[in-house]
mmCIF file of C-alpha atoms in Angstrom:
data_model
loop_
_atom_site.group_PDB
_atom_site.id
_atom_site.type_symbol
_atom_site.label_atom_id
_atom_site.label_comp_id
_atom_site.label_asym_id
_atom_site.label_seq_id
_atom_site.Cartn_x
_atom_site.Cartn_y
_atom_site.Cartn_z
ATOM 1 C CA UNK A 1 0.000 0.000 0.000
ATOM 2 C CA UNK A 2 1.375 3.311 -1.314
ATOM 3 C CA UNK A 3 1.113 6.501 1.231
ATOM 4 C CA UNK A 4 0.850 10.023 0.157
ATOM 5 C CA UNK A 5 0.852 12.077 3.530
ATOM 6 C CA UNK A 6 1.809 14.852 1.134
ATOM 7 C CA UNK A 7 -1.436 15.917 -1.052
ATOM 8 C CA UNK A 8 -2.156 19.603 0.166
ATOM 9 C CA UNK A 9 -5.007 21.413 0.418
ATOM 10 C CA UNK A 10 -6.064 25.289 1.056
ATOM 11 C CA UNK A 11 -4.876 26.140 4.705
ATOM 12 C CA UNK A 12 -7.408 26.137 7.487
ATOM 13 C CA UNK A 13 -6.030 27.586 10.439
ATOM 14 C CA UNK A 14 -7.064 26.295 14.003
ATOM 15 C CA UNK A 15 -7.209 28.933 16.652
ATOM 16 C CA UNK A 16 -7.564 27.238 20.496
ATOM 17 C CA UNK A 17 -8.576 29.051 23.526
ATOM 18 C CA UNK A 18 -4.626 29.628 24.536
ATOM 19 C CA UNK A 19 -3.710 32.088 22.206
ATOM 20 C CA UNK A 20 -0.229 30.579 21.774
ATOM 21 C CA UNK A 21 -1.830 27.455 20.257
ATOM 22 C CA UNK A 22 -2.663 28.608 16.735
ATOM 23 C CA UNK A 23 -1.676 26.212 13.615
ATOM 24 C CA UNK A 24 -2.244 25.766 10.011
ATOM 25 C CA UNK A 25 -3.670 22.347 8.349
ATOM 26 C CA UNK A 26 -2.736 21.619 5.059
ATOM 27 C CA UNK A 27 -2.136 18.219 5.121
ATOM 28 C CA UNK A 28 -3.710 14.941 5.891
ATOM 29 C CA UNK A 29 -0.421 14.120 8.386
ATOM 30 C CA UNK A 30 -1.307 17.807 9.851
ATOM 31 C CA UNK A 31 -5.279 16.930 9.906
ATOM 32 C CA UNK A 32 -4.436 14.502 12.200
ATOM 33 C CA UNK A 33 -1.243 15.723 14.126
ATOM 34 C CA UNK A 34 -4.076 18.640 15.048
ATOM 35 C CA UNK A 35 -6.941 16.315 15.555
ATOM 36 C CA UNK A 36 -5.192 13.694 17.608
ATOM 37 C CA UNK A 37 -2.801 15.978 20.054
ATOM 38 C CA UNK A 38 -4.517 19.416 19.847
ATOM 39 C CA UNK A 39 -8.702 18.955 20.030
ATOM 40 C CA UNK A 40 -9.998 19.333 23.347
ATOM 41 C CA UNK A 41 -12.555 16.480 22.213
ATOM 42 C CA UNK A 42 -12.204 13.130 21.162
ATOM 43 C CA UNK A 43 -15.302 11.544 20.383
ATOM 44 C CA UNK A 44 -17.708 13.606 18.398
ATOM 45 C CA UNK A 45 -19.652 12.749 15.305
ATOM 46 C CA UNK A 46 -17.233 14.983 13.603
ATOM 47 C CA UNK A 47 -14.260 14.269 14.974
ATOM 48 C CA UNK A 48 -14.270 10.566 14.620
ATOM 49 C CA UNK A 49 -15.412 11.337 10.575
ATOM 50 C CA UNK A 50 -12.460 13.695 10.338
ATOM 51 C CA UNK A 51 -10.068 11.105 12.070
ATOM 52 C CA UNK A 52 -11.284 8.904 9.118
ATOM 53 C CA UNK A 53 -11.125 11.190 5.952
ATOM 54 C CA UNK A 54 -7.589 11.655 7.281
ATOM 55 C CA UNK A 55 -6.562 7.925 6.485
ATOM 56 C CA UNK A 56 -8.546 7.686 3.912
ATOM 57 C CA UNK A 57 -7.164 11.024 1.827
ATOM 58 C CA UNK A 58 -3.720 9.058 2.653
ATOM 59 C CA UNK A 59 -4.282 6.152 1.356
ATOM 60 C CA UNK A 60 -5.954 7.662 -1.904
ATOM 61 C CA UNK A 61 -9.461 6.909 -0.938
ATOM 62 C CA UNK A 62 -11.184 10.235 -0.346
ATOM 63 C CA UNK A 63 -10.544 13.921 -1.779
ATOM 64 C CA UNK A 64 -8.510 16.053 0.379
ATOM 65 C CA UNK A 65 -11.362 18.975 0.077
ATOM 66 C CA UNK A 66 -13.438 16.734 2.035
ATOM 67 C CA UNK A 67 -11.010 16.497 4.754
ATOM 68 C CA UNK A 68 -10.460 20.000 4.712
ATOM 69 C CA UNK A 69 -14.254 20.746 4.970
ATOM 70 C CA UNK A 70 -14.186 18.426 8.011
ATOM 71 C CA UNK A 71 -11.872 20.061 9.699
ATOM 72 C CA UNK A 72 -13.773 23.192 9.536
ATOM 73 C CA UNK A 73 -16.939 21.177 10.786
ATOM 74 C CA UNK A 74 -14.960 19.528 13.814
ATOM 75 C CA UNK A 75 -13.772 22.612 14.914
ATOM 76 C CA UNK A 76 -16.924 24.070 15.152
ATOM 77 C CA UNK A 77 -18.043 21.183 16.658
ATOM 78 C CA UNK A 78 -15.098 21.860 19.433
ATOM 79 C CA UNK A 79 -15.561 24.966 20.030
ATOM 80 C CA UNK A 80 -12.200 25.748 18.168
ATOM 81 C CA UNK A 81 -11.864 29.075 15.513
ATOM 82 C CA UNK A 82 -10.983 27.645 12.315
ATOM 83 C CA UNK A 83 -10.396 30.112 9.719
ATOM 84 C CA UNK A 84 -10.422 29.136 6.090
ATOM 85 C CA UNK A 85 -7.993 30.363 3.926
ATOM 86 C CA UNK A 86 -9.910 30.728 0.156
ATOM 87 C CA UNK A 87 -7.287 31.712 -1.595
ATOM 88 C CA UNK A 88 -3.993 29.639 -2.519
ATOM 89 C CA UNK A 89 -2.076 32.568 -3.980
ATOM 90 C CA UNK A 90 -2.156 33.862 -0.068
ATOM 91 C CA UNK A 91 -1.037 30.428 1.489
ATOM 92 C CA UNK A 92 2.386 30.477 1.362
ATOM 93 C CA UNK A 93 2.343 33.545 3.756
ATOM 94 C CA UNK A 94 -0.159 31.985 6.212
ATOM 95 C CA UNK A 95 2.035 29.220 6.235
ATOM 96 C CA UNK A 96 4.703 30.747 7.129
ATOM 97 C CA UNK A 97 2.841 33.504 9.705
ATOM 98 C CA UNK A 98 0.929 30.538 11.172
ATOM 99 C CA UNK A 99 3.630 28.150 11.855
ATOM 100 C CA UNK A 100 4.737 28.303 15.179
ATOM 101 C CA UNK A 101 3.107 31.610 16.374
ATOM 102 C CA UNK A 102 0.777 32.992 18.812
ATOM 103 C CA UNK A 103 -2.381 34.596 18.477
ATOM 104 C CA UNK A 104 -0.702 37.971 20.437
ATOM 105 C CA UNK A 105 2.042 38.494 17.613
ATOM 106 C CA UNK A 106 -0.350 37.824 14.747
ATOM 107 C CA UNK A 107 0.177 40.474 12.439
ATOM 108 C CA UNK A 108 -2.084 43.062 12.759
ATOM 109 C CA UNK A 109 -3.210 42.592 16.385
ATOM 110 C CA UNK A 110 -3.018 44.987 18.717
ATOM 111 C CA UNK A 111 -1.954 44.756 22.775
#
């Protein structure tokens, strides 16, 4: 069985109640780095569905735009901001703004 862990979609970026927890899904191998370490919840409709579509855009099984349309459901369903990035020209700078930073030294935010 042949993996691709690499098949990217456009960025939805997760936003948790600790504003230094803020990260950008593009990925499958993200989906469910996020899903599995991050959510405060484990065992919603949602989530389980999402944990699923993540395996199953891996192993070639499912479109990646359905994963990334879970992940916008399961965060709702959490309680988690997601924020959906609609345009790829812009995703190379999200990825690099979201990676790693918090929500107090996003750019633009003030105090």
């Amino acid at each position: 069985m042949e993996w691709d862990s690499s098949i990217e979609f456009a960025p939805v970026i997760l936003m948790f109640k600790d504003p230094d927890r803020v990260f950008c899904v593009r990925t499958a191998k993200e989906a469910a780095n996020a899903l599995i370490k991050e959510f405060p919840t484990d065992d919603g409709e949602e989530f389980l569905l999402a944990i699923k579509l993540c395996l199953d855009v891996i192993e070639g099984r499912a479109d990646p735009e359905q994963l990334r349309a879970a992940i916008i459901r399961v965060a709702d369903e959490a309680g988690v901001t997601a924020i959906a990035v609609l345009n790829r020209r812009h995703s190379s700078h999200i990825r690099g703004a979201a990676r790693g930073m918090s929500l107090g030294s996003w750019p633009g935010r003030r105090g």
